N, C-alpha and C. Protein backbone atom coordinates (compact mmCIF):
# COMPACT_ATOMS: atom_id res chain seq x y z
N UNK A 1 -21.47 22.69 25.23
CA UNK A 1 -21.48 21.74 24.10
C UNK A 1 -20.62 22.49 23.07
N UNK A 2 -19.67 21.81 22.52
CA UNK A 2 -18.85 22.22 21.35
C UNK A 2 -19.42 21.90 20.01
N UNK A 3 -19.53 23.18 19.32
CA UNK A 3 -20.35 23.18 17.97
C UNK A 3 -19.39 22.60 16.88
N UNK A 4 -20.05 21.76 16.14
CA UNK A 4 -19.36 21.00 14.95
C UNK A 4 -18.83 22.02 14.12
N UNK A 5 -17.54 21.86 13.58
CA UNK A 5 -16.88 22.71 12.72
C UNK A 5 -17.58 22.29 11.29
N UNK A 6 -17.60 23.32 10.37
CA UNK A 6 -18.28 22.98 9.24
C UNK A 6 -17.34 22.84 8.13
N UNK A 7 -17.77 22.56 6.85
CA UNK A 7 -16.88 22.37 5.70
C UNK A 7 -17.35 23.55 4.68
N UNK A 8 -16.24 24.26 4.32
CA UNK A 8 -16.39 25.28 3.32
C UNK A 8 -16.31 24.77 2.01
N UNK A 9 -17.23 24.82 0.89
CA UNK A 9 -17.13 24.12 -0.29
C UNK A 9 -17.25 25.17 -1.29
N UNK A 10 -16.16 25.33 -2.06
CA UNK A 10 -16.10 26.30 -3.20
C UNK A 10 -16.35 25.69 -4.54
N UNK A 11 -17.28 26.45 -5.32
CA UNK A 11 -17.60 25.83 -6.74
C UNK A 11 -17.23 26.73 -7.66
N UNK A 12 -16.37 26.46 -8.67
CA UNK A 12 -15.83 27.35 -9.71
C UNK A 12 -16.72 26.93 -10.94
N UNK A 13 -16.15 27.54 -12.01
CA UNK A 13 -17.08 27.51 -13.31
C UNK A 13 -16.99 26.23 -14.20
N UNK A 14 -16.55 25.14 -13.53
CA UNK A 14 -16.41 23.87 -14.29
C UNK A 14 -17.82 22.92 -14.24
N UNK A 15 -18.01 22.50 -15.38
CA UNK A 15 -19.22 21.56 -15.50
C UNK A 15 -18.53 20.06 -15.31
N UNK A 16 -17.25 19.87 -15.52
CA UNK A 16 -16.46 18.70 -15.46
C UNK A 16 -16.63 18.32 -13.93
N UNK A 17 -17.20 17.16 -13.59
CA UNK A 17 -17.43 16.71 -12.26
C UNK A 17 -18.26 17.46 -11.58
N UNK A 18 -19.08 18.30 -11.94
CA UNK A 18 -20.01 19.11 -11.19
C UNK A 18 -21.15 18.21 -10.63
N UNK A 19 -21.74 17.33 -11.40
CA UNK A 19 -22.85 16.43 -10.94
C UNK A 19 -22.28 15.48 -9.78
N UNK A 20 -20.93 14.96 -10.00
CA UNK A 20 -20.42 14.16 -8.94
C UNK A 20 -20.16 15.03 -7.59
N UNK A 21 -19.76 16.28 -7.84
CA UNK A 21 -19.47 17.04 -6.53
C UNK A 21 -20.82 17.44 -5.91
N UNK A 22 -21.78 17.71 -6.65
CA UNK A 22 -23.16 17.99 -6.11
C UNK A 22 -23.60 16.74 -5.38
N UNK A 23 -23.45 15.65 -5.89
CA UNK A 23 -23.94 14.22 -5.24
C UNK A 23 -23.22 14.17 -3.85
N UNK A 24 -22.02 14.47 -3.79
CA UNK A 24 -21.20 14.41 -2.49
C UNK A 24 -21.73 15.45 -1.61
N UNK A 25 -21.96 16.57 -2.26
CA UNK A 25 -22.50 17.63 -1.31
C UNK A 25 -23.85 17.25 -0.69
N UNK A 26 -24.53 16.66 -1.42
CA UNK A 26 -25.97 16.24 -0.96
C UNK A 26 -25.80 15.18 0.05
N UNK A 27 -24.72 14.40 0.14
CA UNK A 27 -24.68 13.48 1.22
C UNK A 27 -23.85 14.05 2.57
N UNK A 28 -23.53 15.28 2.50
CA UNK A 28 -22.81 16.01 3.67
C UNK A 28 -23.67 16.83 4.49
N UNK A 29 -23.57 16.96 5.83
CA UNK A 29 -24.18 17.91 6.55
C UNK A 29 -23.09 19.04 7.02
N UNK A 30 -23.54 20.07 7.72
CA UNK A 30 -22.47 20.97 8.19
C UNK A 30 -21.60 21.51 7.09
N UNK A 31 -22.10 21.98 5.98
CA UNK A 31 -21.50 22.50 4.92
C UNK A 31 -22.05 23.78 4.46
N UNK A 32 -21.21 24.73 4.01
CA UNK A 32 -21.55 26.02 3.27
C UNK A 32 -20.97 25.93 1.93
N UNK A 33 -21.79 26.51 1.07
CA UNK A 33 -21.26 26.74 -0.35
C UNK A 33 -20.85 28.12 -0.72
N UNK A 34 -19.59 28.32 -1.38
CA UNK A 34 -19.13 29.52 -1.77
C UNK A 34 -18.91 29.49 -3.23
N UNK A 35 -19.64 30.43 -3.90
CA UNK A 35 -19.69 30.19 -5.34
C UNK A 35 -18.85 31.38 -6.04
N UNK A 36 -17.99 31.15 -6.94
CA UNK A 36 -17.50 32.14 -7.79
C UNK A 36 -18.58 32.55 -8.85
N UNK A 37 -18.30 33.66 -9.37
CA UNK A 37 -19.37 34.06 -10.37
C UNK A 37 -19.62 33.11 -11.35
N UNK A 38 -18.71 32.51 -11.91
CA UNK A 38 -18.75 31.50 -12.83
C UNK A 38 -19.35 30.28 -12.27
N UNK A 39 -19.01 29.92 -11.11
CA UNK A 39 -19.69 28.65 -10.38
C UNK A 39 -21.19 28.89 -10.37
N UNK A 40 -21.56 30.17 -9.95
CA UNK A 40 -23.09 30.39 -9.78
C UNK A 40 -23.84 30.19 -11.17
N UNK A 41 -23.09 30.71 -12.39
CA UNK A 41 -23.70 30.48 -13.75
C UNK A 41 -23.64 29.11 -14.15
N UNK A 42 -22.61 28.29 -13.78
CA UNK A 42 -22.61 26.85 -14.21
C UNK A 42 -23.66 26.08 -13.60
N UNK A 43 -23.98 26.39 -12.14
CA UNK A 43 -24.83 25.68 -11.44
C UNK A 43 -26.43 25.80 -12.23
N UNK A 44 -26.56 27.16 -12.72
CA UNK A 44 -27.86 27.43 -13.42
C UNK A 44 -27.87 26.65 -14.78
N UNK A 45 -26.70 26.58 -15.41
CA UNK A 45 -26.59 26.02 -16.64
C UNK A 45 -27.07 24.34 -16.63
N UNK A 46 -26.61 23.89 -15.44
CA UNK A 46 -26.79 22.48 -15.10
C UNK A 46 -28.07 22.16 -14.44
N UNK A 47 -28.88 23.32 -14.30
CA UNK A 47 -30.16 23.16 -13.58
C UNK A 47 -30.16 22.77 -12.13
N UNK A 48 -29.10 23.23 -11.33
CA UNK A 48 -29.09 23.13 -9.87
C UNK A 48 -29.93 24.26 -9.22
N UNK A 49 -30.83 24.10 -8.48
CA UNK A 49 -31.67 25.01 -7.71
C UNK A 49 -31.02 25.25 -6.47
N UNK A 50 -30.56 26.41 -6.11
CA UNK A 50 -29.79 26.71 -4.84
C UNK A 50 -30.87 26.70 -3.81
N UNK A 51 -32.00 26.92 -3.95
CA UNK A 51 -33.16 27.09 -3.02
C UNK A 51 -33.19 25.73 -2.23
N UNK A 52 -33.04 24.58 -2.94
CA UNK A 52 -32.91 23.32 -2.36
C UNK A 52 -31.97 23.32 -1.33
N UNK A 53 -30.74 23.89 -1.44
CA UNK A 53 -29.62 23.78 -0.51
C UNK A 53 -29.99 24.77 0.75
N UNK A 54 -30.53 25.86 0.42
CA UNK A 54 -30.88 26.77 1.33
C UNK A 54 -31.83 26.18 2.24
N UNK A 55 -32.88 25.51 1.72
CA UNK A 55 -33.87 24.97 2.55
C UNK A 55 -33.47 23.73 3.40
N UNK A 56 -32.08 23.21 3.17
CA UNK A 56 -31.42 22.32 3.96
C UNK A 56 -30.65 22.72 5.11
N UNK A 57 -30.49 24.17 5.05
CA UNK A 57 -29.73 24.90 6.01
C UNK A 57 -28.30 25.17 5.49
N UNK A 58 -28.08 25.00 4.38
CA UNK A 58 -26.73 25.25 3.63
C UNK A 58 -26.61 26.86 3.45
N UNK A 59 -25.70 27.40 4.08
CA UNK A 59 -25.41 28.96 3.64
C UNK A 59 -24.77 28.97 2.45
N UNK A 60 -25.34 29.92 1.65
CA UNK A 60 -24.62 30.10 0.36
C UNK A 60 -24.12 31.53 0.06
N UNK A 61 -22.74 31.65 -0.24
CA UNK A 61 -22.15 32.78 -0.25
C UNK A 61 -21.64 33.01 -1.74
N UNK A 62 -22.03 34.14 -2.24
CA UNK A 62 -21.68 34.41 -3.75
C UNK A 62 -20.53 35.46 -3.86
N UNK A 63 -19.82 35.43 -4.98
CA UNK A 63 -18.81 36.43 -5.21
C UNK A 63 -19.40 37.70 -5.62
N UNK A 64 -19.72 38.57 -4.52
CA UNK A 64 -20.30 39.87 -4.82
C UNK A 64 -19.63 40.99 -4.11
N UNK A 65 -18.80 40.66 -3.28
CA UNK A 65 -17.97 41.91 -2.83
C UNK A 65 -16.65 41.97 -3.09
N UNK A 66 -16.15 43.20 -3.51
CA UNK A 66 -14.78 43.23 -3.93
C UNK A 66 -13.57 42.80 -2.92
N UNK A 67 -13.93 42.85 -1.66
CA UNK A 67 -13.08 42.23 -0.61
C UNK A 67 -13.36 40.82 -0.23
N UNK A 68 -14.02 40.17 -1.03
CA UNK A 68 -14.44 38.78 -0.65
C UNK A 68 -14.67 38.68 0.90
N UNK A 69 -15.65 39.48 1.25
CA UNK A 69 -16.11 39.57 2.73
C UNK A 69 -16.20 38.30 3.60
N UNK A 70 -16.84 37.18 2.79
CA UNK A 70 -17.04 35.89 3.47
C UNK A 70 -15.88 35.15 4.06
N UNK A 71 -14.68 35.57 3.53
CA UNK A 71 -13.38 34.98 3.94
C UNK A 71 -13.09 35.14 5.36
N UNK A 72 -13.77 36.19 6.00
CA UNK A 72 -13.37 36.51 7.43
C UNK A 72 -13.86 35.32 8.32
N UNK A 73 -14.83 34.51 7.83
CA UNK A 73 -15.41 33.48 8.54
C UNK A 73 -14.28 32.36 8.94
N UNK A 74 -13.24 32.39 8.00
CA UNK A 74 -12.07 31.44 8.31
C UNK A 74 -11.34 31.83 9.57
N UNK A 75 -11.41 33.14 9.94
CA UNK A 75 -10.84 33.63 11.10
C UNK A 75 -11.57 33.19 12.39
N UNK A 76 -12.62 32.80 12.28
CA UNK A 76 -13.50 32.51 13.45
C UNK A 76 -13.56 31.12 13.88
N UNK A 77 -12.83 30.22 13.27
CA UNK A 77 -12.78 28.87 13.59
C UNK A 77 -14.14 28.18 13.22
N UNK A 78 -14.78 28.56 12.40
CA UNK A 78 -16.09 27.89 11.84
C UNK A 78 -15.83 26.66 10.99
N UNK A 79 -14.67 26.69 10.29
CA UNK A 79 -14.41 25.69 9.21
C UNK A 79 -13.22 24.83 9.64
N UNK A 80 -13.51 23.55 9.33
CA UNK A 80 -12.42 22.66 9.43
C UNK A 80 -11.66 22.37 8.29
N UNK A 81 -12.21 22.65 7.20
CA UNK A 81 -11.69 22.21 5.82
C UNK A 81 -12.22 23.12 4.88
N UNK A 82 -11.54 23.53 3.72
CA UNK A 82 -12.01 24.06 2.39
C UNK A 82 -11.77 23.05 1.41
N UNK A 83 -13.05 22.83 0.60
CA UNK A 83 -12.98 21.98 -0.36
C UNK A 83 -13.32 22.79 -1.61
N UNK A 84 -12.49 22.74 -2.62
CA UNK A 84 -12.78 23.50 -3.99
C UNK A 84 -13.04 22.27 -5.02
N UNK A 85 -14.32 22.15 -5.48
CA UNK A 85 -14.71 21.12 -6.40
C UNK A 85 -16.04 21.40 -7.08
N UNK A 86 -15.96 21.28 -8.39
CA UNK A 86 -14.75 21.14 -9.12
C UNK A 86 -14.02 22.50 -9.32
N UNK A 87 -12.62 22.32 -9.59
CA UNK A 87 -11.73 23.50 -9.78
C UNK A 87 -11.45 23.60 -11.25
N UNK A 88 -11.65 24.69 -11.69
CA UNK A 88 -11.22 24.88 -13.23
C UNK A 88 -9.79 25.14 -13.34
N UNK A 89 -9.20 24.90 -14.57
CA UNK A 89 -7.83 25.22 -14.62
C UNK A 89 -7.44 26.66 -14.42
N UNK A 90 -8.32 27.61 -14.68
CA UNK A 90 -8.18 29.07 -14.34
C UNK A 90 -7.85 29.11 -12.82
N UNK A 91 -8.72 28.46 -12.09
CA UNK A 91 -8.79 28.64 -10.58
C UNK A 91 -7.29 27.92 -10.05
N UNK A 92 -7.20 26.67 -10.65
CA UNK A 92 -5.90 25.99 -10.22
C UNK A 92 -4.75 26.86 -10.53
N UNK A 93 -4.70 27.75 -11.61
CA UNK A 93 -3.46 28.49 -11.87
C UNK A 93 -3.44 29.59 -11.04
N UNK A 94 -4.63 30.31 -10.63
CA UNK A 94 -4.47 31.41 -9.79
C UNK A 94 -3.87 30.96 -8.50
N UNK A 95 -4.38 29.84 -7.97
CA UNK A 95 -4.06 29.35 -6.70
C UNK A 95 -2.44 28.80 -6.65
N UNK A 96 -2.20 28.30 -7.67
CA UNK A 96 -0.77 27.78 -7.83
C UNK A 96 0.26 28.77 -7.85
N UNK A 97 -0.36 29.98 -8.22
CA UNK A 97 0.74 31.26 -8.32
C UNK A 97 0.40 32.35 -7.25
N UNK A 98 -0.55 31.92 -6.27
CA UNK A 98 -0.70 32.81 -5.19
C UNK A 98 -1.83 34.00 -5.61
N UNK A 99 -2.37 33.90 -6.63
CA UNK A 99 -3.32 35.08 -6.89
C UNK A 99 -4.67 34.73 -6.02
N UNK A 100 -5.17 35.90 -5.52
CA UNK A 100 -6.26 35.75 -4.66
C UNK A 100 -7.29 36.93 -4.89
N UNK A 101 -7.79 37.01 -6.05
CA UNK A 101 -8.56 38.08 -6.49
C UNK A 101 -10.16 37.82 -6.68
N UNK A 102 -10.56 36.71 -6.18
CA UNK A 102 -12.13 36.40 -6.17
C UNK A 102 -12.28 35.63 -5.01
N UNK A 103 -13.59 35.39 -4.71
CA UNK A 103 -13.98 34.61 -3.56
C UNK A 103 -13.34 33.15 -3.33
N UNK A 104 -13.33 32.51 -4.35
CA UNK A 104 -12.58 31.14 -4.26
C UNK A 104 -11.14 31.12 -3.95
N UNK A 105 -10.48 32.01 -4.80
CA UNK A 105 -8.99 32.00 -4.42
C UNK A 105 -8.71 32.80 -3.26
N UNK A 106 -9.44 33.74 -2.73
CA UNK A 106 -9.12 34.33 -1.49
C UNK A 106 -9.49 33.28 -0.33
N UNK A 107 -10.50 32.48 -0.51
CA UNK A 107 -10.79 31.45 0.43
C UNK A 107 -9.48 30.58 0.60
N UNK A 108 -9.13 30.28 -0.64
CA UNK A 108 -7.96 29.23 -0.59
C UNK A 108 -6.77 29.83 -0.10
N UNK A 109 -6.33 31.16 -0.38
CA UNK A 109 -5.24 31.76 0.29
C UNK A 109 -5.41 31.94 1.85
N UNK A 110 -6.41 32.40 2.16
CA UNK A 110 -6.64 32.58 3.68
C UNK A 110 -6.76 31.31 4.45
N UNK A 111 -7.31 30.18 3.95
CA UNK A 111 -7.44 28.91 4.52
C UNK A 111 -5.78 28.44 4.77
N UNK A 112 -5.05 28.71 3.73
CA UNK A 112 -3.47 28.39 3.95
C UNK A 112 -3.02 29.23 4.96
N UNK A 113 -3.27 30.39 5.10
CA UNK A 113 -2.65 31.31 5.96
C UNK A 113 -3.10 30.94 7.61
N UNK A 114 -4.40 30.27 7.43
CA UNK A 114 -4.92 30.01 8.79
C UNK A 114 -4.59 28.45 9.16
N UNK A 115 -3.84 27.90 8.20
CA UNK A 115 -3.64 26.59 8.39
C UNK A 115 -4.75 25.64 8.47
N UNK A 116 -5.75 25.92 7.80
CA UNK A 116 -7.07 25.13 7.51
C UNK A 116 -6.82 24.23 6.29
N UNK A 117 -6.84 23.00 6.54
CA UNK A 117 -6.48 22.19 5.28
C UNK A 117 -7.43 22.41 4.07
N UNK A 118 -6.98 22.24 3.00
CA UNK A 118 -7.82 22.33 1.65
C UNK A 118 -7.78 21.19 0.90
N UNK A 119 -8.80 20.83 0.18
CA UNK A 119 -8.76 19.72 -0.96
C UNK A 119 -9.27 20.41 -1.96
N UNK A 120 -8.62 20.20 -3.15
CA UNK A 120 -8.82 20.69 -4.54
C UNK A 120 -9.02 19.60 -5.43
N UNK A 121 -10.22 19.55 -6.08
CA UNK A 121 -10.56 18.65 -7.10
C UNK A 121 -10.25 19.29 -8.51
N UNK A 122 -9.13 19.05 -9.05
CA UNK A 122 -8.78 19.86 -10.38
C UNK A 122 -9.30 19.04 -11.44
N UNK A 123 -9.84 19.86 -12.30
CA UNK A 123 -10.36 19.28 -13.56
C UNK A 123 -9.42 18.84 -14.78
N UNK A 124 -8.60 19.69 -15.02
CA UNK A 124 -7.63 19.37 -16.20
C UNK A 124 -6.41 18.63 -15.65
N UNK A 125 -6.48 17.46 -15.61
CA UNK A 125 -5.24 16.65 -14.91
C UNK A 125 -4.73 15.51 -15.73
N UNK A 126 -5.29 15.39 -16.95
CA UNK A 126 -4.78 14.35 -17.95
C UNK A 126 -4.71 14.99 -19.33
N UNK A 127 -3.87 14.30 -20.13
CA UNK A 127 -3.82 14.88 -21.57
C UNK A 127 -5.08 14.98 -22.38
N UNK A 128 -6.00 13.94 -21.94
CA UNK A 128 -7.41 13.90 -22.66
C UNK A 128 -8.46 13.90 -21.62
N UNK A 129 -9.45 14.79 -21.79
CA UNK A 129 -10.56 14.75 -20.85
C UNK A 129 -11.81 14.92 -21.60
N UNK A 130 -12.67 13.78 -21.26
CA UNK A 130 -13.95 13.61 -21.92
C UNK A 130 -14.94 13.93 -20.73
N UNK A 131 -15.72 15.14 -21.05
CA UNK A 131 -16.62 15.73 -19.99
C UNK A 131 -18.01 16.17 -20.67
N UNK A 132 -18.92 16.15 -19.82
CA UNK A 132 -20.26 16.61 -19.93
C UNK A 132 -20.36 18.11 -20.04
N UNK A 133 -20.65 18.70 -21.26
CA UNK A 133 -21.00 20.10 -21.31
C UNK A 133 -22.45 20.11 -21.10
N UNK A 134 -23.00 21.33 -21.00
CA UNK A 134 -24.41 21.53 -20.67
C UNK A 134 -25.30 20.63 -21.67
N UNK A 135 -25.02 20.71 -23.00
CA UNK A 135 -25.77 19.92 -24.07
C UNK A 135 -25.37 18.67 -24.47
N UNK A 136 -24.14 18.41 -24.40
CA UNK A 136 -23.40 17.19 -25.04
C UNK A 136 -22.20 16.83 -24.39
N UNK A 137 -21.62 15.79 -24.67
CA UNK A 137 -20.28 15.32 -24.16
C UNK A 137 -19.16 16.00 -25.05
N UNK A 138 -18.08 16.43 -24.45
CA UNK A 138 -17.01 17.01 -25.19
C UNK A 138 -15.64 16.38 -25.00
N UNK A 139 -14.59 16.47 -25.92
CA UNK A 139 -13.38 16.00 -25.53
C UNK A 139 -12.45 17.18 -25.54
N UNK A 140 -11.65 17.38 -24.32
CA UNK A 140 -10.72 18.41 -24.23
C UNK A 140 -9.28 17.97 -24.15
N UNK A 141 -8.45 18.76 -24.43
CA UNK A 141 -7.01 18.42 -24.45
C UNK A 141 -6.36 19.45 -23.59
N UNK A 142 -6.29 19.37 -22.37
CA UNK A 142 -5.54 20.23 -21.46
C UNK A 142 -4.12 20.52 -21.94
N UNK A 143 -3.65 21.56 -21.87
CA UNK A 143 -2.40 22.21 -22.47
C UNK A 143 -1.31 21.84 -21.32
N UNK A 144 -0.05 21.94 -21.67
CA UNK A 144 1.13 21.66 -20.79
C UNK A 144 0.92 22.42 -19.52
N UNK A 145 0.58 23.72 -19.76
CA UNK A 145 0.66 24.79 -18.59
C UNK A 145 -0.55 24.32 -17.56
N UNK A 146 -1.54 23.73 -17.97
CA UNK A 146 -2.77 23.33 -17.13
C UNK A 146 -2.07 22.15 -16.27
N UNK A 147 -1.51 21.24 -16.91
CA UNK A 147 -0.95 20.14 -16.33
C UNK A 147 0.19 20.50 -15.29
N UNK A 148 1.06 21.46 -15.68
CA UNK A 148 2.05 21.92 -14.83
C UNK A 148 1.57 22.53 -13.52
N UNK A 149 0.38 23.42 -13.77
CA UNK A 149 -0.26 24.11 -12.57
C UNK A 149 -0.81 23.13 -11.70
N UNK A 150 -1.29 22.11 -12.26
CA UNK A 150 -2.00 20.89 -11.29
C UNK A 150 -0.83 20.36 -10.57
N UNK A 151 0.41 20.17 -11.03
CA UNK A 151 1.46 19.50 -10.35
C UNK A 151 2.16 20.39 -9.39
N UNK A 152 2.22 21.75 -9.63
CA UNK A 152 2.73 22.76 -8.81
C UNK A 152 1.79 22.80 -7.55
N UNK A 153 0.63 22.86 -7.75
CA UNK A 153 -0.56 22.98 -6.66
C UNK A 153 -0.30 21.80 -5.75
N UNK A 154 0.01 20.68 -6.23
CA UNK A 154 0.14 19.33 -5.48
C UNK A 154 1.40 19.55 -4.35
N UNK A 155 2.16 20.60 -4.47
CA UNK A 155 3.38 20.89 -3.63
C UNK A 155 2.98 21.72 -2.47
N UNK A 156 1.79 22.41 -2.54
CA UNK A 156 1.43 23.08 -1.45
C UNK A 156 1.33 22.41 0.08
N UNK A 157 1.75 23.08 1.00
CA UNK A 157 1.50 22.49 2.38
C UNK A 157 0.11 22.56 2.67
N UNK A 158 -0.60 21.73 3.52
CA UNK A 158 -1.94 21.55 3.86
C UNK A 158 -2.82 21.57 2.69
N UNK A 159 -2.38 20.98 1.50
CA UNK A 159 -3.48 21.14 0.50
C UNK A 159 -3.41 19.68 -0.12
N UNK A 160 -4.44 19.06 -0.39
CA UNK A 160 -4.51 17.85 -0.96
C UNK A 160 -5.21 17.99 -2.33
N UNK A 161 -4.41 17.72 -3.41
CA UNK A 161 -5.02 17.95 -4.75
C UNK A 161 -5.47 16.51 -5.32
N UNK A 162 -6.68 16.41 -5.82
CA UNK A 162 -7.22 15.02 -6.20
C UNK A 162 -7.64 15.24 -7.66
N UNK A 163 -7.63 14.17 -8.30
CA UNK A 163 -7.90 14.09 -9.74
C UNK A 163 -9.02 13.29 -10.08
N UNK A 164 -9.75 12.60 -9.15
CA UNK A 164 -10.88 11.67 -9.54
C UNK A 164 -11.73 11.81 -8.31
N UNK A 165 -13.12 11.27 -8.56
CA UNK A 165 -14.07 11.14 -7.59
C UNK A 165 -13.64 10.39 -6.37
N UNK A 166 -13.21 9.27 -6.55
CA UNK A 166 -12.77 8.30 -5.40
C UNK A 166 -11.73 9.00 -4.51
N UNK A 167 -10.67 9.86 -5.14
CA UNK A 167 -9.71 10.57 -4.45
C UNK A 167 -10.46 11.66 -3.59
N UNK A 168 -11.44 12.45 -4.17
CA UNK A 168 -12.08 13.28 -3.40
C UNK A 168 -12.88 12.76 -2.15
N UNK A 169 -13.58 11.61 -2.51
CA UNK A 169 -14.34 10.91 -1.27
C UNK A 169 -13.31 10.51 -0.19
N UNK A 170 -12.15 10.05 -0.56
CA UNK A 170 -11.31 9.61 0.58
C UNK A 170 -10.68 10.59 1.14
N UNK A 171 -10.36 11.74 0.48
CA UNK A 171 -9.89 13.06 1.21
C UNK A 171 -10.91 13.54 2.12
N UNK A 172 -12.28 13.71 1.82
CA UNK A 172 -13.37 14.00 2.66
C UNK A 172 -13.33 13.15 3.96
N UNK A 173 -13.46 11.93 3.60
CA UNK A 173 -13.46 10.78 4.94
C UNK A 173 -12.46 11.22 5.86
N UNK A 174 -11.15 11.60 5.45
CA UNK A 174 -10.14 11.86 6.26
C UNK A 174 -10.19 13.17 7.10
N UNK A 175 -10.87 14.09 6.81
CA UNK A 175 -11.19 15.29 7.43
C UNK A 175 -12.44 15.26 8.37
N UNK A 176 -13.34 14.29 8.13
CA UNK A 176 -14.53 14.20 9.04
C UNK A 176 -14.17 13.97 10.39
């Protein structure tokens, strides 16, 4: 019997669309979470308990090794897709320029090298963003550089960059 391939889901340090991303994760099976250091912090700020996911059989990998050791699982054929959601403007910039110096950007780079499709839900995609901070709603004004990096990342092969929840849901349906 062939084992079902899993989804690798990376969480970065954004609270923008974190709730929506976690709701989608809650509706999926065969998923593992990969957390940047900032992603781990943000989940705590927004009161997400990782034990709940561990109890559901979700494997959780944290950015604790210099070499991003969990990346090696991409070479084993375990994953059918990498999703990075939500993706901060910092993560989008690193990916757009080929930096791979943390767990999430290493996963993205190696997924590309292994021709594993990626979906990136970028946060800073419009001139004005209204988002939920840990204690209140805030208005942000992404700079031209963030908007340019978003556009640059959209030109990558085997990468689908989405800018809204519906786009993320549709992209996930296509990889199931």
